[in-house]
XYZ file of C-alpha atoms in Angstrom:
248
model
C 159.134 -99.472 142.977
C 157.049 -100.954 146.011
C 153.220 -100.077 145.551
C 151.506 -98.494 148.368
C 148.594 -100.747 149.609
C 145.418 -98.576 150.469
C 144.001 -99.333 153.883
C 140.209 -100.265 154.260
C 138.388 -97.389 155.875
C 135.037 -98.060 157.790
C 133.366 -94.701 157.011
C 130.564 -95.069 159.540
C 132.585 -95.625 162.227
C 134.651 -92.816 161.363
C 131.476 -90.667 161.356
C 130.407 -91.835 164.679
C 133.401 -90.590 166.432
C 133.166 -86.893 168.038
C 136.005 -85.554 165.670
C 136.205 -87.726 162.537
C 139.397 -87.897 160.684
C 140.555 -89.962 158.180
C 144.425 -90.839 157.782
C 145.863 -90.137 154.305
C 149.315 -91.485 155.282
C 150.987 -88.461 153.792
C 154.396 -89.289 155.051
C 154.471 -92.827 153.092
C 153.171 -90.908 150.023
C 155.784 -88.063 150.447
C 158.751 -90.776 150.983
C 157.419 -92.896 147.816
C 156.942 -89.871 145.885
C 160.983 -88.590 146.918
C 161.993 -92.104 146.286
C 160.343 -92.087 142.744
C 161.960 -88.403 142.042
C 165.150 -89.882 143.245
C 164.807 -92.839 140.796
C 163.866 -90.462 138.056
C 167.094 -88.302 138.955
C 168.901 -91.542 138.771
C 167.779 -92.961 135.770
C 168.523 -89.468 134.260
C 172.020 -89.290 135.638
C 172.523 -92.647 133.967
C 171.099 -91.588 130.729
C 173.539 -88.571 130.610
C 176.212 -90.555 131.741
C 175.805 -93.087 128.975
C 174.976 -90.383 126.179
C 178.537 -88.702 127.389
C 180.226 -91.936 127.166
C 178.650 -92.570 123.709
C 179.461 -89.245 122.679
C 183.067 -89.470 123.977
C 183.374 -92.796 121.723
C 182.111 -91.288 119.242
C 184.110 -88.300 118.882
C 187.426 -90.928 119.390
C 186.175 -93.115 117.019
C 185.522 -90.101 114.688
C 189.027 -88.995 115.131
C 190.571 -92.363 114.664
C 188.967 -92.468 111.527
C 189.950 -89.125 110.238
C 193.710 -90.071 111.551
C 193.134 -93.303 109.538
C 191.763 -91.480 106.613
C 194.320 -89.159 106.554
C 197.243 -91.921 106.805
C 195.596 -93.577 103.762
C 195.618 -90.331 101.648
C 199.028 -89.587 102.637
C 200.328 -93.251 101.705
C 198.054 -92.951 98.598
C 200.056 -89.776 97.849
C 203.354 -91.528 98.510
C 202.210 -94.414 96.434
C 201.452 -91.781 93.434
C 204.659 -90.477 94.254
C 206.566 -93.694 94.111
C 204.595 -94.551 90.703
C 205.548 -91.491 88.967
C 209.657 -92.405 90.063
C 208.929 -95.909 88.914
C 207.695 -94.435 85.629
C 210.398 -92.317 85.301
C 212.806 -95.159 86.107
C 211.267 -97.403 83.804
C 211.699 -94.641 81.036
C 215.261 -94.191 82.089
C 215.821 -98.233 82.088
C 214.174 -98.153 78.566
C 216.753 -95.371 77.331
C 219.891 -97.271 78.932
C 218.730 -100.547 77.414
C 218.602 -98.891 74.051
C 221.968 -97.541 75.011
C 223.360 -100.476 75.872
C 221.759 -102.512 72.934
C 223.882 -100.278 70.703
C 226.709 -100.478 72.278
C 226.403 -103.977 72.134
C 225.882 -104.116 68.537
C 229.257 -101.854 68.637
C 231.578 -104.169 70.504
C 230.198 -107.065 68.388
C 231.474 -105.406 65.365
C 234.589 -104.555 67.269
C 234.587 -108.115 68.390
C 234.252 -109.462 64.716
C 236.838 -106.987 63.554
C 239.297 -108.072 65.973
C 238.799 -111.889 65.488
C 239.659 -111.140 61.935
C 242.776 -109.503 63.039
C 243.411 -112.271 65.909
C 243.341 -114.603 62.797
C 245.866 -112.467 60.713
C 247.996 -112.149 63.660
C 247.838 -116.062 64.660
C 248.879 -116.938 60.783
C 251.722 -114.230 61.331
C 252.773 -115.834 64.643
C 252.801 -119.343 62.973
C 255.282 -117.670 60.309
C 257.462 -116.112 63.130
C 257.484 -119.566 65.055
C 258.625 -121.114 61.898
C 261.566 -118.506 61.623
C 262.291 -118.427 65.067
C 262.579 -122.582 65.172
C 264.993 -122.101 61.958
C 266.602 -119.658 63.748
C 267.143 -121.733 66.836
C 268.311 -124.613 65.224
C 271.173 -122.259 63.248
C 271.822 -120.725 66.768
C 272.135 -123.828 68.067
C 274.738 -125.117 65.318
C 276.655 -121.903 66.102
C 276.499 -122.093 69.529
C 277.929 -125.936 68.988
C 280.569 -124.863 66.781
C 281.702 -122.026 69.444
C 281.805 -124.541 71.879
C 284.095 -126.547 69.907
C 286.362 -123.896 69.368
C 285.965 -122.659 72.822
C 286.794 -126.287 74.021
C 290.011 -125.803 71.719
C 290.728 -121.790 72.513
C 290.112 -122.409 76.432
C 293.475 -123.886 77.534
C 295.247 -121.249 75.522
C 292.870 -118.984 76.779
C 293.635 -119.832 80.731
C 297.227 -119.861 79.685
C 297.288 -115.935 78.015
C 295.376 -115.341 81.141
C 298.182 -116.481 83.394
C 300.600 -115.054 81.430
C 298.901 -111.534 81.226
C 297.359 -111.628 84.744
C 294.477 -110.263 83.574
C 290.757 -111.846 83.631
C 287.874 -110.369 81.976
C 284.196 -111.869 82.482
C 280.817 -110.440 81.296
C 278.922 -110.538 84.928
C 275.556 -108.717 83.415
C 274.236 -107.171 80.064
C 277.135 -104.400 78.854
C 279.265 -105.079 82.634
C 282.473 -106.417 82.579
C 283.952 -107.903 85.743
C 288.041 -107.252 85.412
C 290.466 -109.192 87.871
C 294.164 -108.760 87.976
C 296.178 -111.152 89.468
C 300.050 -111.592 90.090
C 300.473 -108.190 91.305
C 302.167 -109.315 94.278
C 304.850 -111.809 94.312
C 304.673 -112.123 98.085
C 300.874 -113.046 97.668
C 300.405 -114.818 94.305
C 296.816 -115.421 94.882
C 295.643 -111.986 95.728
C 293.667 -110.170 93.222
C 292.384 -107.072 92.608
C 289.222 -106.368 90.658
C 286.601 -103.775 88.984
C 283.147 -103.712 87.223
C 283.095 -101.531 84.086
C 279.536 -100.498 82.916
C 280.137 -99.906 79.033
C 276.285 -99.750 78.213
C 276.500 -96.171 77.974
C 278.475 -93.558 75.839
C 280.545 -92.559 78.668
C 282.201 -95.982 80.660
C 281.696 -95.768 84.320
C 283.285 -98.054 86.927
C 280.299 -99.485 89.147
C 282.482 -100.661 91.946
C 286.512 -101.570 92.512
C 288.362 -103.857 95.039
C 290.257 -102.371 96.703
C 289.915 -98.860 95.995
C 292.294 -97.235 93.508
C 293.045 -93.753 94.063
C 293.677 -92.667 90.262
C 290.674 -94.755 88.913
C 288.649 -91.471 87.947
C 291.572 -90.336 86.256
C 292.291 -93.623 84.047
C 288.081 -93.602 83.631
C 288.201 -89.801 81.766
C 291.222 -91.063 79.835
C 288.830 -93.809 78.564
C 286.351 -92.017 77.527
C 288.501 -89.499 75.408
C 290.698 -92.292 74.162
C 287.805 -95.205 74.063
C 291.116 -97.647 74.423
C 289.735 -99.852 76.683
C 293.106 -102.308 76.278
C 295.568 -99.251 77.005
C 292.901 -98.653 79.916
C 293.278 -102.501 81.234
C 296.983 -102.115 80.911
C 296.767 -98.537 82.947
C 294.918 -100.064 85.776
C 296.993 -103.329 86.208
C 300.252 -100.777 86.350
C 298.290 -98.460 88.957
C 297.466 -101.521 91.229
C 300.528 -103.160 91.059
C 302.208 -99.788 92.440
C 299.592 -99.515 94.830
C 299.453 -102.935 96.380
C 303.421 -103.401 95.556
C 305.132 -100.434 95.288
C 308.666 -100.698 93.831
C 311.675 -100.532 96.854
C 313.323 -97.211 96.931
C-alpha cells in the first residue's frame, strides 16, 4: 500500500490570504481508505477460502481415515474369523491324522497277516506246481501213447468213415460236427452236416446244412432215448431220402 506524502504548508502565507483555506486532500484520503478496506476485504475472503479449503480437506482426510479404519476393522474381523476356521481345521486335521494313524496301524497288521498268508499260499503253489509238473509229464506220456495208437488207428478210422459215410469231429467244447458223405451216387463229393450241442441235459442242433425237415423230431427222439448212434443213423437216412429220393 502506497503511503501518502503530506505536502508542506506555508501557514503565514495562507493566513495572509483573504479567505485562508488548507487543502486536506480528502479525496486522496478516501481513495486510500477504500483501497485499504478493499485489501482488508480481499484478505478476509482469501482467509475464509483458505479456512474452507482446509476444513474440506480435513473433512475428506477424516472421512478417508474413518473409511480406512473401518476397512482395517473389517479385515481384522475377517482375519479373526479365518483364524477361528484355521483353528477348527487344525483340530479336524488332528483328529483325521489320529484316525489315519489308527487306520495305518490296522493296515500294517492286515499286511503282516496277508504276508504270512501269502507265504503259506506260495508254499502251496510250489506244491501244486510240483504236482502239475508231474501231471504234465504223465499227460505228455499219455499223449505220446495216444498219438502212437492214433497213428496205428487213423488208417483204419479213415476206412471206417468211408464205409459208414459219417465223420464226427469235436469243433468246440461239448459240440460235435457230424458230416454225412456218399449220400448221392451222382454227386459223391456232396456232404450234409449238422452241429450237435451235447453240453446240456437236452441235446440240441445248433445248425444244419442243408436244413432237414424232420430234424426237430429226430432231436426229440434223441433226448428221449439218449441213443446218439441211432440218431446218427436216422439223420443219415433222412438226409439220403431228402437229397437222393428213391425212384418211384
